[in-house]
XYZ file of C-alpha atoms in Angstrom:
572
model
C 10.112 -42.616 7.540
C 9.415 -44.616 11.053
C 10.941 -41.623 13.117
C 8.688 -39.275 10.986
C 5.487 -41.502 11.894
C 6.933 -41.659 15.477
C 7.407 -37.858 15.811
C 4.130 -37.375 14.607
C 2.064 -39.766 16.737
C 3.781 -38.500 19.895
C 2.895 -34.915 18.739
C 0.067 -35.882 17.992
C -0.963 -36.996 21.372
C 1.089 -34.445 23.442
C -1.323 -31.703 21.946
C -4.133 -33.579 22.673
C -4.469 -36.710 25.110
C -7.995 -37.212 24.400
C -7.827 -37.034 20.462
C -4.848 -39.889 21.052
C -6.883 -41.720 23.183
C -9.394 -42.027 20.451
C -7.458 -43.044 17.796
C -6.738 -46.581 19.091
C -3.126 -46.412 18.364
C -0.135 -47.303 20.596
C 0.425 -43.797 22.639
C 4.195 -41.918 22.503
C 5.256 -40.041 24.629
C 8.239 -38.075 25.332
C 9.572 -37.449 29.074
C 12.201 -34.575 29.309
C 13.438 -34.296 32.854
C 14.022 -30.611 33.234
C 14.655 -28.009 36.031
C 12.217 -25.297 36.552
C 11.385 -22.211 37.978
C 8.274 -22.076 40.035
C 6.816 -19.638 42.685
C 4.512 -20.824 45.408
C 4.192 -19.534 48.909
C 5.552 -15.927 47.464
C 9.121 -17.867 46.796
C 10.574 -18.795 43.768
C 12.583 -22.469 43.417
C 14.051 -24.600 41.023
C 12.187 -27.930 40.791
C 12.911 -31.373 38.617
C 10.132 -31.265 36.379
C 8.907 -33.383 32.978
C 8.635 -30.906 30.198
C 8.933 -28.063 32.550
C 5.254 -29.147 34.012
C 3.898 -29.242 37.633
C 2.406 -31.367 37.999
C 3.625 -33.176 35.243
C 1.745 -34.235 31.905
C -1.549 -36.862 31.653
C -0.819 -39.995 30.182
C -4.233 -41.394 28.214
C -4.519 -44.433 27.318
C -7.365 -47.486 26.644
C -7.367 -50.940 28.346
C -5.352 -52.760 26.485
C -3.062 -50.293 24.431
C 0.240 -49.838 24.219
C 2.223 -47.277 26.047
C 5.726 -46.116 25.126
C 7.061 -42.642 27.083
C 11.015 -42.034 26.022
C 12.559 -40.144 29.114
C 15.331 -38.195 28.552
C 17.498 -37.008 31.652
C 18.352 -33.825 31.715
C 19.220 -32.825 35.328
C 22.330 -33.666 37.706
C 20.345 -36.514 39.601
C 19.750 -39.807 38.647
C 16.526 -40.327 37.829
C 14.036 -43.596 37.225
C 10.042 -43.178 36.231
C 7.718 -46.159 38.167
C 4.339 -45.951 36.309
C 2.461 -46.841 39.541
C -0.269 -49.920 39.527
C 0.359 -51.000 36.152
C 0.635 -54.604 36.506
C 3.524 -54.679 33.820
C 2.773 -58.129 32.537
C 6.178 -59.332 31.444
C 7.455 -55.647 31.091
C 9.113 -55.781 34.563
C 11.947 -53.596 32.810
C 9.601 -50.940 32.837
C 8.695 -51.232 36.349
C 11.096 -48.372 36.912
C 11.866 -48.656 40.880
C 15.676 -47.716 41.089
C 17.842 -50.486 41.664
C 14.900 -52.975 41.590
C 14.026 -53.593 38.452
C 16.755 -51.110 37.125
C 19.373 -48.807 37.259
C 18.736 -44.994 37.162
C 18.911 -43.083 34.050
C 22.081 -41.032 34.550
C 22.525 -37.283 33.552
C 22.274 -37.076 29.402
C 20.884 -40.562 29.082
C 17.638 -41.886 27.888
C 15.590 -44.836 28.703
C 12.441 -45.865 26.949
C 9.411 -47.434 28.788
C 7.229 -49.539 27.225
C 4.404 -51.355 28.127
C 0.739 -53.134 27.641
C -2.451 -51.915 29.863
C -4.195 -54.659 30.567
C -7.135 -55.572 32.481
C -7.001 -52.203 34.122
C -9.712 -49.018 33.735
C -9.530 -45.904 35.970
C -7.161 -43.856 37.603
C -3.313 -44.342 38.190
C -0.311 -41.900 37.862
C 3.457 -42.068 37.584
C 6.016 -40.524 39.713
C 9.853 -40.449 40.108
C 11.201 -43.626 41.860
C 14.418 -42.368 43.601
C 15.127 -41.123 46.803
C 12.649 -37.979 47.213
C 12.341 -36.613 43.659
C 8.791 -37.632 43.689
C 8.022 -34.841 45.550
C 7.605 -32.445 41.898
C 7.889 -35.244 39.696
C 4.465 -37.122 39.123
C 1.183 -36.883 36.910
C -1.876 -38.485 36.381
C -2.395 -41.842 34.207
C -5.662 -41.924 33.094
C -7.199 -45.338 31.567
C -10.572 -45.251 29.308
C -12.367 -48.331 29.203
C -11.521 -50.612 25.501
C -13.539 -49.175 22.733
C -17.242 -49.820 23.088
C -17.209 -50.916 26.583
C -19.312 -48.363 28.907
C -18.550 -47.339 32.317
C -20.519 -49.656 34.918
C -22.227 -46.171 36.238
C -23.674 -42.757 34.743
C -21.978 -41.718 31.517
C -20.000 -38.489 33.462
C -20.687 -34.874 32.030
C -16.714 -34.350 32.533
C -13.704 -36.106 34.193
C -11.108 -34.052 36.043
C -8.066 -35.220 37.578
C -7.301 -34.181 41.225
C -4.100 -34.714 42.603
C -2.874 -34.213 45.905
C 0.725 -33.529 46.865
C 3.169 -31.731 49.285
C 5.341 -28.609 48.787
C 8.141 -27.844 50.595
C 10.545 -24.496 50.648
C 13.926 -26.364 50.840
C 15.063 -29.259 48.390
C 13.884 -32.401 49.533
C 16.955 -34.210 48.801
C 18.966 -32.271 51.239
C 15.833 -32.717 53.538
C 16.004 -36.849 53.400
C 19.758 -36.329 53.028
C 20.596 -34.448 56.394
C 17.624 -36.894 58.063
C 19.982 -39.901 56.907
C 23.128 -38.322 58.167
C 21.780 -37.389 61.990
C 19.367 -40.317 62.113
C 16.310 -38.068 63.091
C 12.976 -37.421 61.595
C 13.281 -35.218 58.557
C 11.866 -31.955 58.151
C 8.257 -31.629 57.020
C 6.395 -29.768 54.082
C 5.121 -26.308 54.308
C 1.862 -26.736 52.221
C -0.371 -29.241 50.638
C -1.543 -28.953 47.279
C -4.314 -29.990 45.030
C -3.153 -29.941 41.249
C 0.117 -27.846 42.665
C -1.752 -25.297 44.049
C -1.514 -24.422 47.800
C -4.894 -22.421 48.018
C -6.177 -19.560 50.002
C -5.772 -21.185 53.568
C -1.808 -20.360 53.095
C 0.220 -17.074 52.921
C 0.485 -15.538 49.981
C -1.484 -18.185 47.644
C -4.762 -17.100 47.356
C -4.018 -16.853 43.387
C -2.597 -20.132 43.554
C -5.873 -21.474 44.317
C -7.625 -24.682 42.388
C -11.225 -24.165 40.930
C -13.588 -26.560 39.544
C -16.186 -24.869 37.427
C -19.442 -26.838 37.013
C -22.588 -26.745 35.303
C -26.052 -27.731 37.669
C -27.760 -30.969 37.143
C -24.258 -32.605 35.687
C -22.620 -35.644 36.528
C -18.536 -35.258 36.849
C -15.837 -38.184 37.499
C -13.496 -36.584 39.306
C -10.200 -38.822 39.339
C -8.217 -38.797 42.368
C -4.558 -39.284 43.124
C -2.468 -39.183 46.033
C 1.142 -38.191 45.575
C 2.001 -36.676 48.679
C 5.562 -37.590 50.185
C 4.716 -38.553 53.734
C 0.723 -38.125 54.488
C -2.340 -39.863 53.872
C -5.301 -36.623 53.606
C -8.933 -36.451 54.339
C -10.759 -34.635 51.944
C -14.463 -33.339 51.518
C -16.421 -30.623 49.604
C -18.724 -28.236 51.458
C -22.502 -29.510 51.577
C -21.857 -32.348 48.454
C -21.487 -35.921 48.566
C -19.702 -38.055 46.457
C -20.442 -41.339 45.200
C -17.050 -43.757 44.942
C -16.804 -46.104 42.041
C -13.394 -47.258 41.595
C -9.975 -47.256 43.470
C -6.580 -48.199 42.218
C -7.997 -48.794 38.629
C -10.392 -51.422 39.451
C -14.478 -51.203 39.932
C -16.084 -50.929 43.185
C -19.772 -51.099 44.371
C -20.584 -47.534 44.560
C -21.140 -46.143 47.701
C -21.889 -42.591 48.637
C -19.711 -40.364 51.279
C -19.225 -37.091 52.232
C -14.989 -37.787 52.968
C -12.589 -39.352 51.301
C -9.450 -40.760 52.789
C -6.238 -41.709 50.386
C -2.720 -42.627 51.673
C 0.116 -41.671 49.368
C -0.014 -43.968 46.506
C -4.054 -44.436 46.475
C -6.158 -43.243 43.963
C -10.019 -42.935 44.285
C -12.582 -42.092 41.616
C -16.063 -40.652 42.436
C -18.996 -39.534 40.825
C -20.145 -35.763 41.750
C -23.613 -34.769 41.133
C -23.910 -31.245 41.122
C -26.791 -29.281 42.387
C -30.028 -29.000 40.077
C -30.259 -25.167 40.351
C -27.906 -22.314 40.589
C -27.106 -22.370 44.344
C -26.164 -18.767 44.307
C -23.104 -20.184 46.675
C -19.397 -21.026 46.200
C -18.113 -24.540 47.545
C -14.784 -24.986 49.254
C -13.348 -28.317 48.483
C -10.256 -29.097 51.564
C -7.962 -31.742 52.252
C -5.871 -32.020 55.886
C -3.913 -34.989 56.942
C -4.786 -38.057 58.799
C -1.963 -38.598 61.062
C -1.050 -41.592 63.292
C 2.700 -41.504 64.088
C 4.921 -39.822 67.067
C 6.308 -37.441 64.701
C 5.968 -34.188 63.731
C 3.606 -33.686 60.692
C 2.859 -30.937 58.177
C -0.736 -29.693 60.424
C -2.567 -27.770 57.476
C -4.950 -27.676 55.459
C -5.027 -27.262 51.281
C -8.250 -25.739 49.513
C -9.829 -25.340 46.046
C -13.256 -23.868 45.450
C -16.182 -25.384 43.662
C -17.715 -23.017 41.498
C -20.955 -23.084 39.629
C -21.373 -21.442 36.118
C -24.149 -18.442 36.377
C -26.627 -19.704 34.092
C -26.340 -15.676 32.425
C -23.067 -15.508 32.753
C -22.365 -15.536 29.128
C -23.955 -12.368 28.494
C -22.484 -10.256 30.756
C -24.507 -10.706 34.008
C -22.150 -8.822 36.760
C -21.314 -11.686 39.297
C -21.927 -10.491 43.314
C -19.849 -11.804 46.072
C -21.571 -15.146 46.679
C -21.199 -17.009 50.139
C -18.914 -19.778 50.717
C -19.423 -22.836 52.140
C -16.794 -24.708 53.807
C -16.778 -28.668 54.821
C -16.044 -30.596 58.010
C -13.377 -33.023 57.935
C -12.567 -36.132 60.396
C -9.905 -35.433 63.911
C -6.696 -35.463 62.551
C -5.959 -38.924 64.474
C -9.800 -40.273 63.071
C -8.576 -44.034 63.005
C -12.122 -45.230 63.510
C -13.111 -43.009 60.452
C -10.210 -44.624 58.772
C -10.928 -47.937 59.417
C -14.914 -47.828 58.494
C -14.242 -45.943 55.587
C -11.802 -48.583 54.181
C -14.487 -51.365 54.759
C -16.755 -49.862 52.477
C -14.882 -50.975 49.430
C -15.930 -54.027 47.098
C -15.335 -55.518 44.229
C -17.853 -55.557 41.510
C -17.572 -59.177 41.998
C -19.822 -59.956 38.612
C -19.533 -61.547 35.560
C -17.849 -58.748 33.595
C -15.849 -57.659 36.035
C -15.245 -60.828 38.746
C -13.311 -60.598 41.750
C -10.616 -63.801 40.980
C -9.577 -63.790 44.679
C -7.198 -67.113 45.074
C -9.555 -69.588 47.271
C -6.453 -71.811 48.602
C -3.395 -70.575 49.254
C -0.054 -72.369 48.538
C 1.954 -70.344 50.821
C 1.157 -68.001 53.949
C 3.473 -65.148 55.078
C 3.224 -63.299 58.275
C 5.029 -59.901 58.254
C 5.297 -57.410 60.992
C 5.565 -53.638 60.044
C 7.034 -50.915 61.995
C 9.887 -48.406 62.790
C 13.319 -48.987 65.100
C 16.323 -47.929 65.647
C 20.352 -48.231 64.199
C 22.918 -47.496 66.522
C 24.871 -44.161 66.509
C 28.006 -44.556 64.307
C 30.869 -43.719 66.612
C 32.355 -40.190 66.863
C 28.496 -39.149 66.037
C 25.335 -37.528 67.747
C 22.206 -38.841 66.781
C 18.669 -37.495 66.737
C 16.779 -40.756 66.888
C 15.184 -42.172 69.895
C 17.724 -42.739 73.008
C 20.980 -41.417 70.689
C 20.066 -43.714 67.860
C 19.266 -43.180 64.010
C 15.591 -44.213 63.230
C 15.087 -47.323 61.192
C 12.258 -49.053 60.007
C 11.602 -52.754 59.129
C 9.371 -55.884 57.977
C 9.988 -58.776 60.243
C 13.139 -56.364 61.728
C 14.789 -56.912 58.446
C 15.679 -52.811 57.243
C 16.302 -53.237 53.524
C 19.503 -52.018 52.338
C 19.467 -50.404 48.797
C 21.645 -52.640 46.272
C 24.153 -50.769 44.076
C 23.023 -52.927 41.092
C 19.700 -53.384 39.949
C 18.269 -56.519 42.022
C 16.143 -57.739 38.332
C 19.012 -57.332 36.401
C 21.044 -59.376 38.822
C 18.232 -61.924 38.743
C 18.055 -62.728 35.174
C 21.828 -62.589 34.328
C 22.514 -65.232 37.109
C 24.759 -62.496 39.129
C 22.899 -62.656 42.603
C 25.575 -63.335 44.523
C 26.621 -60.421 46.904
C 23.573 -58.491 45.659
C 20.786 -59.899 47.799
C 19.796 -62.983 49.927
C 17.025 -65.297 49.509
C 16.120 -65.889 53.230
C 13.975 -63.315 54.024
C 12.049 -64.370 57.056
C 8.396 -65.750 56.201
C 7.332 -64.990 60.050
C 8.875 -62.450 62.733
C 12.286 -64.528 63.930
C 11.087 -63.294 67.242
C 7.307 -62.969 67.831
C 6.527 -60.342 70.939
C 2.729 -58.711 71.701
C 3.235 -56.568 68.447
C 0.687 -53.841 69.555
C 1.274 -54.402 73.466
C 4.320 -52.791 75.500
C 6.988 -53.026 73.125
C 10.128 -54.926 73.744
C 13.039 -53.243 75.333
C 15.411 -53.829 72.137
C 14.053 -51.901 69.288
C 17.148 -52.483 67.098
C 16.507 -53.891 63.591
C 18.364 -56.071 61.482
C 19.985 -54.798 57.914
C 20.281 -56.573 54.766
C 19.503 -57.153 51.049
C 16.961 -59.907 51.024
C 14.055 -61.113 48.984
C 11.175 -64.015 48.935
C 11.405 -66.261 46.086
C 8.200 -67.480 44.783
C 7.177 -70.316 41.835
C 5.132 -69.069 39.148
C 1.502 -68.703 39.877
C 1.856 -69.065 43.871
C -1.159 -68.262 45.401
C 0.140 -65.646 48.543
C -1.685 -64.761 51.803
C 0.125 -62.327 53.452
C -1.105 -61.027 57.077
C 0.978 -57.286 57.878
C 0.928 -56.757 61.112
C 1.053 -53.218 62.912
C 3.452 -53.092 65.642
C 3.681 -50.694 68.282
C 7.546 -50.759 69.065
C 7.835 -46.823 68.419
C 4.629 -46.160 68.316
C 1.724 -47.787 66.402
C 0.801 -45.954 62.914
C -1.012 -46.467 59.756
C 1.359 -47.636 57.022
C 0.285 -47.540 53.348
C 1.850 -50.635 52.019
C 2.486 -50.335 48.055
C 2.716 -54.116 45.838
C 4.460 -53.590 42.752
C 3.778 -56.026 39.671
C 0.225 -57.118 41.156
C -3.098 -56.564 42.166
C -4.054 -57.835 45.615
C -7.364 -58.424 47.438
C -8.155 -57.223 50.634
C -9.748 -60.028 52.443
C -9.157 -59.138 56.355
C -8.739 -56.672 58.698
C -8.943 -55.835 62.424
C -7.260 -54.207 65.599
C -4.976 -55.682 68.078
C -2.713 -59.010 67.173
C -4.116 -61.029 64.424
C -5.106 -64.312 65.574
C -4.357 -67.045 63.225
C -7.443 -69.581 64.834
C -10.327 -66.737 64.479
C -9.468 -64.329 62.259
C -9.392 -66.104 59.049
C -12.650 -67.329 59.303
C -14.284 -63.657 58.968
C -12.390 -62.893 55.696
C -14.170 -61.883 52.953
C -13.673 -63.857 49.926
C -16.625 -63.251 47.898
C -16.060 -59.517 47.201
C -12.757 -57.915 48.239
C -11.701 -55.202 47.289
C -8.630 -55.216 44.635
C -5.871 -52.453 45.139
C -2.136 -52.144 45.112
C -1.702 -50.027 47.826
C -3.615 -50.550 51.083
C -3.033 -48.632 54.673
C -2.375 -50.842 57.524
C -4.596 -50.035 59.991
C -2.453 -47.996 63.141
C -2.443 -50.345 66.221
C -3.466 -53.456 63.902
C -3.545 -55.838 60.989
C -4.587 -56.583 57.827
C -4.432 -59.658 55.296
C -4.509 -59.527 51.647
C -4.228 -62.292 48.767
C -2.943 -62.516 45.610
C -1.598 -64.975 42.667
C 2.216 -64.380 41.933
C 1.401 -64.913 38.281
C 3.889 -61.998 36.311
C 7.661 -63.019 36.140
C 10.320 -60.744 37.967
C 11.402 -58.751 40.763
C 8.717 -57.184 42.522
C 9.242 -54.113 45.208
C 6.667 -53.741 48.465
C 7.028 -51.047 50.613
C 5.779 -48.377 52.592
C 4.320 -45.135 50.570
C 5.348 -42.929 53.355
C 8.208 -41.686 51.857
C 10.215 -41.592 55.308
C 9.625 -45.171 55.907
C 10.867 -46.629 52.614
C 14.094 -44.671 52.985
C 14.519 -45.782 56.583
C 14.088 -49.343 55.305
C 10.453 -50.321 55.147
C 10.544 -52.312 52.054
C 11.299 -55.824 50.428
C 10.864 -57.499 47.525
C 9.600 -60.599 45.435
C 11.401 -62.716 43.400
C 9.081 -64.822 41.199
C 10.427 -66.994 38.736
C 9.407 -67.799 35.154
C 6.321 -70.165 34.479
C 6.962 -73.048 32.064
C 4.982 -71.379 29.031
C 6.485 -68.490 26.532
C 3.879 -66.278 27.888
C 4.891 -66.792 31.573
C 8.891 -65.686 31.103
C 10.360 -62.424 31.471
C 11.953 -61.362 28.273
C 15.514 -60.156 28.151
C 16.172 -56.205 29.087
C 15.825 -53.921 26.016
C 19.140 -52.640 24.976
C 18.705 -49.119 26.367
C 18.464 -50.436 29.754
C 20.617 -47.970 31.787
C 23.172 -49.359 33.785
C 25.218 -48.615 37.295
């Protein structure tokens, strides 16, 4: 009987997410990982998908709901799914990064992710979290407010998720495998996509164009997600302004802008107020990369169409060809725009949605972020700088992926030989981080974690470096939201810069761009026991080792302890 009920609830959710969201019950989803033929840019390619969909299916829940997703792996590649931005309070076993909180789901295996959405509302997303498989395995998470709680802004006429991605003609697993073998930079994508569609700016893609149909005089909530592998993206809609109201599933003080910037891993909700009268025109919406690094990149633009419904179209009025207006986007390397845009984000910080910024700090950390090199193996030619292999590091430690999950090793007291707890809290060799780079660009390699006692308040300064060129790095922290209390260009000054921190209404996020040639300060409270990944969300940098983990110990009370793993936890 229980199995029949579960099947019925699952079918109900899959048939209508909205109906399921109204039911006020545990949300049940089933994700079948399977191969699917998809045609883009005049070429058909077999890609891994969820339930044959690209992008994948929406997950819809209310704040406070329990979400259960049964994942079945039908492909030859190992798999894990990360629910990006979900706090996972006491549910670290459901976080998803392979070899951090779980071993991957092997071919023919099943794993059930089970978590509760606590204190979050807005837009997040899910994606594969192993190798480069998230290039096609991703989809939205739409979190509605708790029942009876209104939005703190105008109720929208309609809500539309808009998810950016990258399309590669080649197999992304082959691309990163080749790059890691040769030590050089990986091949870049052929196109960016909006909801999986490249749009009319690419060859053979006019029919593969996302179209947003709107009515005059209405308010629409657009839920933006950047699921691209390796590129931060500017976005704009011609002749329309957008009002930002939420970032990373946290409400913000509304502000108006004509252009958005999202790093990979970031989400942003905006209100679009359409024109009061039918404009007799069509408007292009476009996204192109924000680029700060020295390497090659996909210098292209994806586009969709904003179309107004004609007031008389329902009675068979013939539509004439309408003028098309195009937006103006910032220059590819407009770091000034990026910095000014990020500074506009502020928490609501009111009685209903407070900003619980740690006012005092128990532990301070200073992490340098950037690229470096590894030696080329003997009898091999490498394509990195001066015949080396590209690497990336935090405090000059390039993370070595373990072969068993860190969380499992910690929980069962089997950490010996898996990881060490001596990750440096500061750079071991200080230097002029944004000035003339040091002659030695070699990194150290290891699997190291930082151990924190439960409820430790943490201040972390993230400093970009110019070792192989200054670059913006989108850092994502699993298991926590953090407050961005300060940022600036050049080297962080511990004597002067903290006096300028915003400890009143800083933005609360899970992913943030470290300014190119600059620094960023965050604070968070380690109130979630488990092992939590922190990494650059440019997938190439993660592959090169720009990642680490925080190990948060159990607290004293039952609700401060990590429960045992579920029986179906995958084994390595």
